[in-house]
Short mmCIF file of C-alpha atoms and ligand atoms in Angstrom, two decimals:
data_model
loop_
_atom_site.label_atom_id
_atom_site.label_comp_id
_atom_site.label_asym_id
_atom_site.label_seq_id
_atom_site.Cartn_x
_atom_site.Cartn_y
_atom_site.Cartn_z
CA UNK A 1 -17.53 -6.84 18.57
CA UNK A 2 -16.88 -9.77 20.42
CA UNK A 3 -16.15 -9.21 24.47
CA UNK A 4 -12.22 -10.11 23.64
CA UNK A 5 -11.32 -7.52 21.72
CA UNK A 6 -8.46 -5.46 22.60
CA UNK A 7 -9.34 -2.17 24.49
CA UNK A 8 -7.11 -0.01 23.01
CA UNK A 9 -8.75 -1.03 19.60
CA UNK A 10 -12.09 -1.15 20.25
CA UNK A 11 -12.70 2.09 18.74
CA UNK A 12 -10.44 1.66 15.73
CA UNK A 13 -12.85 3.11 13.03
CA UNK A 14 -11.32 0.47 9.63
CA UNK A 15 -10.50 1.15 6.18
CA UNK A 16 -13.65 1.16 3.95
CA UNK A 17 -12.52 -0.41 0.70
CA UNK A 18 -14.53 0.81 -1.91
CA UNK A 19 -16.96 -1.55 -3.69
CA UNK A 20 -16.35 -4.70 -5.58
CA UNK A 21 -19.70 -5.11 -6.22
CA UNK A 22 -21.36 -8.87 -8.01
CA UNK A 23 -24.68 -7.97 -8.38
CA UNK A 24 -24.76 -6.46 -11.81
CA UNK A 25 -22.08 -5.58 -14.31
CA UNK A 26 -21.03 -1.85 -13.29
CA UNK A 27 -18.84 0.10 -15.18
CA UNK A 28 -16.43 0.33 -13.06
CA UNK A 29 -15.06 3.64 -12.01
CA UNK A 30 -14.54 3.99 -8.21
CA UNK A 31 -11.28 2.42 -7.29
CA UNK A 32 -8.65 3.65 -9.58
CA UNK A 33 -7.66 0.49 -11.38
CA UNK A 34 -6.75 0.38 -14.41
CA UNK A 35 -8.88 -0.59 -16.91
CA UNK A 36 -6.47 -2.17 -19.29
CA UNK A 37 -4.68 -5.68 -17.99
CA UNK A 38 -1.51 -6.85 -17.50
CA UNK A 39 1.57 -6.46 -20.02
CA UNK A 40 2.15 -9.47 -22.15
CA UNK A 41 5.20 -10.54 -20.03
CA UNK A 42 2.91 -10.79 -16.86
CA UNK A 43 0.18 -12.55 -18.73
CA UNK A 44 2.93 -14.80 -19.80
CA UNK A 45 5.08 -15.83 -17.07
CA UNK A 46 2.20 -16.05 -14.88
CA UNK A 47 0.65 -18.86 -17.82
CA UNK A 48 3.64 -20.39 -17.50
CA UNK A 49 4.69 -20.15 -13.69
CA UNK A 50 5.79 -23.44 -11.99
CA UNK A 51 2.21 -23.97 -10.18
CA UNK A 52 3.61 -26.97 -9.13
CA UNK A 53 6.01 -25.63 -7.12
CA UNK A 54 3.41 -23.32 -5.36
CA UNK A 55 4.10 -26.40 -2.05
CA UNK A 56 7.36 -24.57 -1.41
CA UNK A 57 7.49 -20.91 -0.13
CA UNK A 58 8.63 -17.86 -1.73
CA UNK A 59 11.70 -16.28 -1.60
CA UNK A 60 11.79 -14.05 1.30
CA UNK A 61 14.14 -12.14 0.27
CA UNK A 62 12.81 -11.20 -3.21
CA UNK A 63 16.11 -10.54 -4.34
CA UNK A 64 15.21 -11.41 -7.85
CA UNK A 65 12.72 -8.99 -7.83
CA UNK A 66 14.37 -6.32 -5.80
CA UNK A 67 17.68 -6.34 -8.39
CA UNK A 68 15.13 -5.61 -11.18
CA UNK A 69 13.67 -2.61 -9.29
CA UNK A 70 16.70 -1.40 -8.22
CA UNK A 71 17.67 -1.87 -11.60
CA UNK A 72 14.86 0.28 -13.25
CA UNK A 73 14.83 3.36 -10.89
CA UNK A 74 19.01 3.26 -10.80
CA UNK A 75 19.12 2.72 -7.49
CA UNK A 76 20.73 -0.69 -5.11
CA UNK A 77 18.71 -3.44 -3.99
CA UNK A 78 19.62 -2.55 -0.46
CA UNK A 79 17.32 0.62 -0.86
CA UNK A 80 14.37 -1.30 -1.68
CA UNK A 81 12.01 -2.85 0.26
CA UNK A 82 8.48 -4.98 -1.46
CA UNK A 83 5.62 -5.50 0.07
CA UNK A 84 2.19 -7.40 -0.16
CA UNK A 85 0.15 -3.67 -1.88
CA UNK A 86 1.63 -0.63 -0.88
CA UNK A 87 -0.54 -0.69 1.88
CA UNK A 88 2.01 -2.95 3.80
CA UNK A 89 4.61 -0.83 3.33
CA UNK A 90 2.54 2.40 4.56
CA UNK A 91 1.66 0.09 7.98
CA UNK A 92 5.06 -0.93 8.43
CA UNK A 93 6.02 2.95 8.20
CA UNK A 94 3.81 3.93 10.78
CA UNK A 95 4.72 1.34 12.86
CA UNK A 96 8.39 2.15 12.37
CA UNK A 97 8.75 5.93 12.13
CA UNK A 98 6.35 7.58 14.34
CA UNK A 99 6.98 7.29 18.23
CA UNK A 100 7.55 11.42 17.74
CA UNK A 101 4.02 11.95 16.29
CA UNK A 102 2.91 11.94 12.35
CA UNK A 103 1.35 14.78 9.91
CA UNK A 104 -0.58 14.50 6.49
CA UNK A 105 -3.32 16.34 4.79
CA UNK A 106 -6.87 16.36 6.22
CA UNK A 107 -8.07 15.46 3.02
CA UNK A 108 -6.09 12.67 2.08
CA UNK A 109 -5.90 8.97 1.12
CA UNK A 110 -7.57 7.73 4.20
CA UNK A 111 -5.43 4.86 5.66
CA UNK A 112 -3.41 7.37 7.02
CA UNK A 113 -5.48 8.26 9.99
CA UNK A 114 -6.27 4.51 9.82
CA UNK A 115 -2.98 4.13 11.00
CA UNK A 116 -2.07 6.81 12.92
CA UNK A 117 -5.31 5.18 15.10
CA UNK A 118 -4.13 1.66 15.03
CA UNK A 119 -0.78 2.17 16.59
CA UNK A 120 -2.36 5.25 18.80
CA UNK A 121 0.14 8.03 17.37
CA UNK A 122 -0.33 11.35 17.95
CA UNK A 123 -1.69 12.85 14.42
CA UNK A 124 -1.86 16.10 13.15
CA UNK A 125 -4.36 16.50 9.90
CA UNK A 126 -2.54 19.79 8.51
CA UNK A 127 -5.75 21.50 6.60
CA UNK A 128 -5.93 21.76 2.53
CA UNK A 129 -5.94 25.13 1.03
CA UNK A 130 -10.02 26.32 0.09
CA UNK A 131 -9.08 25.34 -3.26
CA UNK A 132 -7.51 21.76 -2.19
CA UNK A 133 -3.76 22.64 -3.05
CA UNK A 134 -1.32 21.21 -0.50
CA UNK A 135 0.90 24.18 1.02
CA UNK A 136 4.11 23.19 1.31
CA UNK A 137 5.02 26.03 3.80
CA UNK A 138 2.55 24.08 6.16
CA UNK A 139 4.81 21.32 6.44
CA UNK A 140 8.64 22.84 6.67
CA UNK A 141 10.09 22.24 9.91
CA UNK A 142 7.19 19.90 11.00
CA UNK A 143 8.58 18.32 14.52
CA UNK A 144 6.92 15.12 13.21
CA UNK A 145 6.80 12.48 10.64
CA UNK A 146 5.34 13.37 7.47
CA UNK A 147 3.15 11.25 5.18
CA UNK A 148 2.12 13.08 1.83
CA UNK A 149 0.57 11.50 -1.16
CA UNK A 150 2.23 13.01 -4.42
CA UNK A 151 -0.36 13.71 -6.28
CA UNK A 152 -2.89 13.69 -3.41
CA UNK A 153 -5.57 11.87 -3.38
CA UNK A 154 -8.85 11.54 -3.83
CA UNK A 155 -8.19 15.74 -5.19
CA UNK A 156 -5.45 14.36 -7.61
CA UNK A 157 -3.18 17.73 -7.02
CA UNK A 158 0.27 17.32 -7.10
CA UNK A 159 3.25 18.88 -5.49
CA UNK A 160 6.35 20.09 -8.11
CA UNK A 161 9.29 17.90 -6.87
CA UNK A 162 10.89 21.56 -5.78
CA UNK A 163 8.15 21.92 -3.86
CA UNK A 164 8.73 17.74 -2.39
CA UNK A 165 12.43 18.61 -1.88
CA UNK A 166 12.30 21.79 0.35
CA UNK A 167 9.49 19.78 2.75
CA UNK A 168 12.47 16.81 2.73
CA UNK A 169 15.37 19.21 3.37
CA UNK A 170 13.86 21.59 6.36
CA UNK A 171 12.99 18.44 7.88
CA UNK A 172 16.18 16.69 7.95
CA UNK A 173 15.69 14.62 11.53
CA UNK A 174 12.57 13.75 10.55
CA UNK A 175 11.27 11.00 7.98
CA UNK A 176 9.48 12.31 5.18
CA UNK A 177 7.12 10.03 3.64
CA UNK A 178 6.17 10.49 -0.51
CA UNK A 179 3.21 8.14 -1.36
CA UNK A 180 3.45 8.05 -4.90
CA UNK A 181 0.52 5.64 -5.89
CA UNK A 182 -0.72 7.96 -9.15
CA UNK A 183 2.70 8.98 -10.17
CA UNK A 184 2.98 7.81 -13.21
CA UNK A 185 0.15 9.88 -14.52
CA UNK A 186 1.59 13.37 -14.17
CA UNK A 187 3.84 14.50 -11.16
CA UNK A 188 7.48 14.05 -11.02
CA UNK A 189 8.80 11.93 -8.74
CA UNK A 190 11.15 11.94 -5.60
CA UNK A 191 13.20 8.88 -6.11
CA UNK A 192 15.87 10.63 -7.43
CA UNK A 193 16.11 12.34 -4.33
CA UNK A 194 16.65 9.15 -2.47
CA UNK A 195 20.35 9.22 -2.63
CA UNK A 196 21.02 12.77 -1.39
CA UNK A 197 18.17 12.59 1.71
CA UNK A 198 18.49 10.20 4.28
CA UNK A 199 14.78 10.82 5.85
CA UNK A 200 12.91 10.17 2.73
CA UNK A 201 11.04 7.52 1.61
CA UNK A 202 9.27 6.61 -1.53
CA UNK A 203 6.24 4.77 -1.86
CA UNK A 204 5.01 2.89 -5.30
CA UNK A 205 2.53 0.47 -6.24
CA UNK A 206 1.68 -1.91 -9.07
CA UNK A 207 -2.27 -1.47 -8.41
CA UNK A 208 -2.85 1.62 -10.63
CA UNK A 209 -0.41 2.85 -13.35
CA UNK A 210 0.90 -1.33 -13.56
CA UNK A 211 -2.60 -2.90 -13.79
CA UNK A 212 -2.00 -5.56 -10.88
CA UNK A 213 -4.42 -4.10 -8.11
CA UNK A 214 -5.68 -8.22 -7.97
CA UNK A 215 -1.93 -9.34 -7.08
CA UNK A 216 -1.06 -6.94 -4.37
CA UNK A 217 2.69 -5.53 -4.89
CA UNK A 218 3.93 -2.11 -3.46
CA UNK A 219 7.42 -1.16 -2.48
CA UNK A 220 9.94 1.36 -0.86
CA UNK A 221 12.88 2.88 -2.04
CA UNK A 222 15.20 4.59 0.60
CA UNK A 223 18.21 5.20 2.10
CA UNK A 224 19.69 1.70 3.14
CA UNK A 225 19.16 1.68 6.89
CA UNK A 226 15.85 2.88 6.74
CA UNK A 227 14.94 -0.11 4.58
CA UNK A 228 16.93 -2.22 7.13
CA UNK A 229 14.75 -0.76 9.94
CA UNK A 230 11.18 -1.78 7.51
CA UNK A 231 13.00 -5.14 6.66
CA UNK A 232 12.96 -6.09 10.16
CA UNK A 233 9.53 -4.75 10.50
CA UNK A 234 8.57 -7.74 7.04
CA UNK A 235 10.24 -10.15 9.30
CA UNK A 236 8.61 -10.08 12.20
CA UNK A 237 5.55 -10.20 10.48
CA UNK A 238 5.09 -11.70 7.23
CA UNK A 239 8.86 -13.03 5.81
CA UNK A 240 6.74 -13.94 3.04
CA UNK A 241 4.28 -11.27 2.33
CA UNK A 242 4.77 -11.69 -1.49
CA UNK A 243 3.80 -15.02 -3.17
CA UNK A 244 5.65 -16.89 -5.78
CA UNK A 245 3.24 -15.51 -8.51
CA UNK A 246 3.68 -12.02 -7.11
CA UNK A 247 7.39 -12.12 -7.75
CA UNK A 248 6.94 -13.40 -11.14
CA UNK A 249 4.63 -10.94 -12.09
CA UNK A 250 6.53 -7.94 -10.33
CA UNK A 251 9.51 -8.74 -12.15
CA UNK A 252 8.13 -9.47 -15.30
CA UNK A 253 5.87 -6.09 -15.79
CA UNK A 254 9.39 -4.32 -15.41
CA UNK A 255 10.07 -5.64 -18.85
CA UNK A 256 7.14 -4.14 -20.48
CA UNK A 257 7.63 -0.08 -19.30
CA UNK A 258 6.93 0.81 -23.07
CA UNK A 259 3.60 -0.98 -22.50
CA UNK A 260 2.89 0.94 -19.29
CA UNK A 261 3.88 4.19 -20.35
CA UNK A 262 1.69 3.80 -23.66
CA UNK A 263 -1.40 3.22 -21.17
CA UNK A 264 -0.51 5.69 -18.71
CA UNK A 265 -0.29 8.33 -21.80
CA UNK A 266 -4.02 7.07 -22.78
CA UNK A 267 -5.51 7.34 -19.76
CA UNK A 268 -3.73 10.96 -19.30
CA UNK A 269 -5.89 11.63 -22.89
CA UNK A 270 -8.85 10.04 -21.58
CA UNK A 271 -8.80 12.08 -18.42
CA UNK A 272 -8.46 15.39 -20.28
CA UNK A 273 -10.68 14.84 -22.62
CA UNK A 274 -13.17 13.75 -20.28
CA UNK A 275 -12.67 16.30 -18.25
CA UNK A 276 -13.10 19.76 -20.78
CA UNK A 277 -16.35 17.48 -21.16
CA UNK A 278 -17.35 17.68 -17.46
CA UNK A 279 -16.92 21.40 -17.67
CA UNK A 280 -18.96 21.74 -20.89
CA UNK A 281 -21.81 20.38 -18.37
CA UNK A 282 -21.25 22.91 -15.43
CA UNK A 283 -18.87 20.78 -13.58
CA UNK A 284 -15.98 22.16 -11.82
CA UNK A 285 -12.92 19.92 -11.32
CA UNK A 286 -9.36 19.91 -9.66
CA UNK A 287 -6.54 20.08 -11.70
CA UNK A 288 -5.59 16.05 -11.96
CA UNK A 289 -2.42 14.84 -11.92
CA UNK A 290 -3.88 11.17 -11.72
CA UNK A 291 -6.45 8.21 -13.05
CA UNK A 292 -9.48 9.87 -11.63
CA UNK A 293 -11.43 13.32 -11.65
CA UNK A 294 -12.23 14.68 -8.50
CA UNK A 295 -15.33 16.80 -9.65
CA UNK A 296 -18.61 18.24 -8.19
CA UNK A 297 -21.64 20.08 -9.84
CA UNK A 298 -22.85 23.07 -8.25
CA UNK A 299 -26.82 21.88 -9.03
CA UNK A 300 -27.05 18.24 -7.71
CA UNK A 301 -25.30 16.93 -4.30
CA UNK A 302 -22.43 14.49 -4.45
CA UNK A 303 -24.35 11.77 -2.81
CA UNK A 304 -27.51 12.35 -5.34
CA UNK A 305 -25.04 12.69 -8.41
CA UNK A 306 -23.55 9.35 -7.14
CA UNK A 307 -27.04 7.52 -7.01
CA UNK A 308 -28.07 8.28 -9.77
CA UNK A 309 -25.04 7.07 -11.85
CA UNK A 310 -25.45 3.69 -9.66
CA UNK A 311 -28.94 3.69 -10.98
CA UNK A 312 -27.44 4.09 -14.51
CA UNK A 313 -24.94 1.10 -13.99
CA UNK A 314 -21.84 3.57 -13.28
CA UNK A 315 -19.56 3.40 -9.93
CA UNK A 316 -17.45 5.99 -8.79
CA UNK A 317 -16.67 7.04 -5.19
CA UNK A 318 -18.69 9.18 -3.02
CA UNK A 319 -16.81 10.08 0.02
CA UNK A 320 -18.46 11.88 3.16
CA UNK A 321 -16.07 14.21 4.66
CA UNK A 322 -17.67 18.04 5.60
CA UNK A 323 -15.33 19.28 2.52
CA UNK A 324 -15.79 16.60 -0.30
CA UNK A 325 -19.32 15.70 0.19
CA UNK A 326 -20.28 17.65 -3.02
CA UNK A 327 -17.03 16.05 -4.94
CA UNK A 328 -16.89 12.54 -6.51
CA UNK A 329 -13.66 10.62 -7.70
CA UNK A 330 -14.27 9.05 -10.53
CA UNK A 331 -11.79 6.72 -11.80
CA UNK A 332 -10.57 7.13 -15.41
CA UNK A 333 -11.62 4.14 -17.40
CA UNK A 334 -11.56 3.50 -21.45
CA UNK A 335 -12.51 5.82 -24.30
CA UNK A 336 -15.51 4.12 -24.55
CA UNK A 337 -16.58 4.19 -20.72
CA UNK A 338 -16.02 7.32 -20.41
CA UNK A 339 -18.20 8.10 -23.21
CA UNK A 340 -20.80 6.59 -21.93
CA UNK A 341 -20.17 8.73 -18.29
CA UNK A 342 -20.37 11.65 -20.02
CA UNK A 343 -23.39 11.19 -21.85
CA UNK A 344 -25.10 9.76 -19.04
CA UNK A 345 -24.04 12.75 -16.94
CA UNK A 346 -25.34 14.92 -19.88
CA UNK A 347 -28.91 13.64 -19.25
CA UNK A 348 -28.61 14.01 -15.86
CA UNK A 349 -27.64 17.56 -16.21
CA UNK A 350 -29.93 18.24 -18.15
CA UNK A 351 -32.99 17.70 -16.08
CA UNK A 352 -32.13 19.75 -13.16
C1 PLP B 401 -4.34 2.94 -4.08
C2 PLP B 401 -3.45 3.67 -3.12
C3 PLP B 401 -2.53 3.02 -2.30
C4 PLP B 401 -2.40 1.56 -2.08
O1 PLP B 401 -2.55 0.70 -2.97
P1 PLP B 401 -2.12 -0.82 -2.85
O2 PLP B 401 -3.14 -1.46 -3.70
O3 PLP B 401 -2.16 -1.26 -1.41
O4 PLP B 401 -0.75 -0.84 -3.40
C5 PLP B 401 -1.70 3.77 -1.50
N1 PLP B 401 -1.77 5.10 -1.49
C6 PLP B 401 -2.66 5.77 -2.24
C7 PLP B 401 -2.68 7.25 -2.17
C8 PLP B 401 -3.53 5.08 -3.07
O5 PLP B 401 -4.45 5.74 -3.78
#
C-alpha cells in the first residue's frame, strides 16, 4: 500500500474474484458461468454492431434497452435501472440506502460485507440456520436495510416468495434488497412484488442464467423514486457505465428467452443428476436452487477435496469461512463435464 492511501480504507479487506486461470485448460467450474454462449441474437447483433461508431459514446440513458426490460418483466422503464454487472448496482445500493445500518446472511455472497466496509456502515451478519436455511423470522422488523440473495449463495437455498414478501411487508420504512443472480434456476421471483412495495428492490444479472458474465450487465427494478435516487447515484459516477456493445447485446438476448429458458432447464437436469451422483459417493449437499452444488464429504477436507480436483484439471471454489471450509461450490457445467467430475470424484472417493 502506497503511503497515500486513504485512512479510512486502508483496511478495506477486497473482493477476491475467483480464478480465471491461463496456465492450463481447466474445466471450468468455480464461477458460476454458464457454460453454454450467447443466444443467436447476441452472437448476431454483436457481429454486426456499428464498430465504427464505437468513437461516439453510449447512450446514457439506455432507454432502448430499459423499454425492452421493462417490457419483458411488465413493468415501466422508470422502474428500471442498468448497470455495468450487477455488482454496480449492489455498490450504488449501499451507497444509497444505508446511512441507518444494513443486514444480510453471514454466509452469503461476499461483496456484501465488501461494501458494508467500503462505505463504513454499520453491518449486522444475521447467522444461517445449522443446516444453512435462511430464517425469515430473523429478518422481520429489522431496523435496517436488508440485502438477501434469493437463492443464497454460495449454499444455493432459496426463500419461497411468501417467505420474500412477509420480510418486505414488516419492514415497510426500510429498503429491502432481493439479489436475484441464480433466479432463473429455481426460486420464484419478487418482481412482481415491485408494484405493491415501495422499499423493495430487485436485483438481476446477465452473467449466469444469460451467458454474458464477459460483457458485464446487471439491473434494478423498483419503485420509480428509488430508481431516481440510484439514477443519480449512475450519474455522478459513470453516465456511461454500459458500452455500446453492452446495450446491443442486453437488448438483443431479450429476444431469445426460449433459448435461455431451454438452457436454464438443462443445467437444472445437469445439477440433479449430478447431484443424486454426489450422494451415491457419500457426499452430502444443500438443496440447490441454482448453477452450482454446494457439497462437502465427510472423509476428505474441503481444501484437500479442492486440490486434488485442481490436480485433476477441475476448478471449483473453495471458500474459507469457519462454517464452509468443508463445503465446495461447484459450478454446474455440461453433461459431459460433469461426467467427467463425477468420475474423477469417484476415484478420489474411493481411495480414502
Ligand atoms: C454472480 C453474482 C452477482 C454479480 O454478478 P455480476 O457479474 O456483477 O452481474 C451478484 N450477486 C450474486 C449473489 C452473485 O452470485
Amino acid at each position: 500500500m502506497s503511503r497515500f492511501m486513504s485512512e479510512r480504507l486502508s483496511k478495506l479487506a477486497a473482493y477476491t474474484p475467483g480464478e480465471q486461470p491461463r496456465d492450463m485448460a481447466y474445466i471450468k467450474l468455480n464461477t458460476n458461468e454458464s457454460p453454454f454462449p450467447p443466444s443467436p441474437s447476441v452472437i448476431e447483433r454483436i457481429n454486426s454492431a456499428e464498430v465504427e461508431r464505437l468513437n461516439l459514446y453510449p447512450d446514457p440513458t439506455a432507454a432502448a434497452f430499459r423499454a425492452k426490460l421493462a417490457e419483458h418483466y411488465g413493468v415501466k422503464p422508470e422502474n428500471v435501472t442498468v448497470s455495468n454487472g450487477s455488482d454496480e448496482v449492489l455498490n450504488f445500493i449501499f451507497m444509497a440506502f444505508c446511512d441507518g445500518g444494513v443486514a444480510y446472511p453471514d454466509i452469503s455472497y461476499g461483496f456484501y460485507s465488501v461494501f458494508a466496509q467500503l462505505y463504513s456502515l454499520d453491518a449486522l451478519a444475521v447467522p444461517l440456520k445449522a443446516d444453512f436455511t435462511i430464517d425469515y423470522r430473523d429478518y422481520l422488523n429489522l431496523d435496517r436495510t436488508i440485502v438477501i440473495a434469493n437463492p443464497n449463495a454460495p449454499t444455493g437455498i432459496a426463500l419461497p416468495l411468501s417467505e420474500v414478501e412477509e420480510i418486505v411487508r414488516s419492514n415497510a420504512n426500510n429498503i429491502v434488497v432481493i439479489d436475484e443472480a441464480y433466479v432463473d434456476f429455481g426460486a420464484e421471483s419478487a418482481i412482481t412484488l415491485t408494484d405493491r412495495y415501495d422499499n423493495l428492490i430487485v436485483v438481476q444479472t446477465y452473467s449466469k442464467s444469460r451467458s454474458l458474465a464477459g460483457m458485464r450487465i446487471g439491473y434494478g427494478i423498483a419503485n420509480a423514486e428509488i430508481i431516481s435516487d440510484l439514477e443519480k447515484i449512475r450519474y455522478s459516477t459513470n453516465p456511461y457505465n454500459l458500452d455500446r456493445l453492452a446495450l446491443i447485446a442486453g437488448e438483443a438476448a431479450l429476444c431469445d428467452s426460449g433459448y435461455y429458458a431451454d438452457n436454464a432447464q438443462k443445467i437444472i437436469e445437469t445439477r440433479e443428476k449430478t447431484a443424486s451422483e454426489l450422494k451415491e459417493l457419500g457426499f452430502v449437499m444443500t438443496d440447490s436452487k441454482t448453477n452450482f452444488l454446494f457439497a462437502s464429504h465427510p472423509k476428505i477436507s474441503g481444501e484437500n477435496l479442492y486440490t486434488k480436483l485442481r490436480e485433476q484439471g477441475i476448478l471449483v471454489r473453495h471458500f474459507g469461512g469457519e462454517r464452509v471450509r468443508d463445503y465446495l461450490r461447484i459450478t454446474i457445467g455440461t453433461a459431459e463435464q460433469m461426467d467427467k467430475l463425477v468420475s474423477v470424484m469417484k476415484n478420489i472417493t474411493s481411495k480414502i
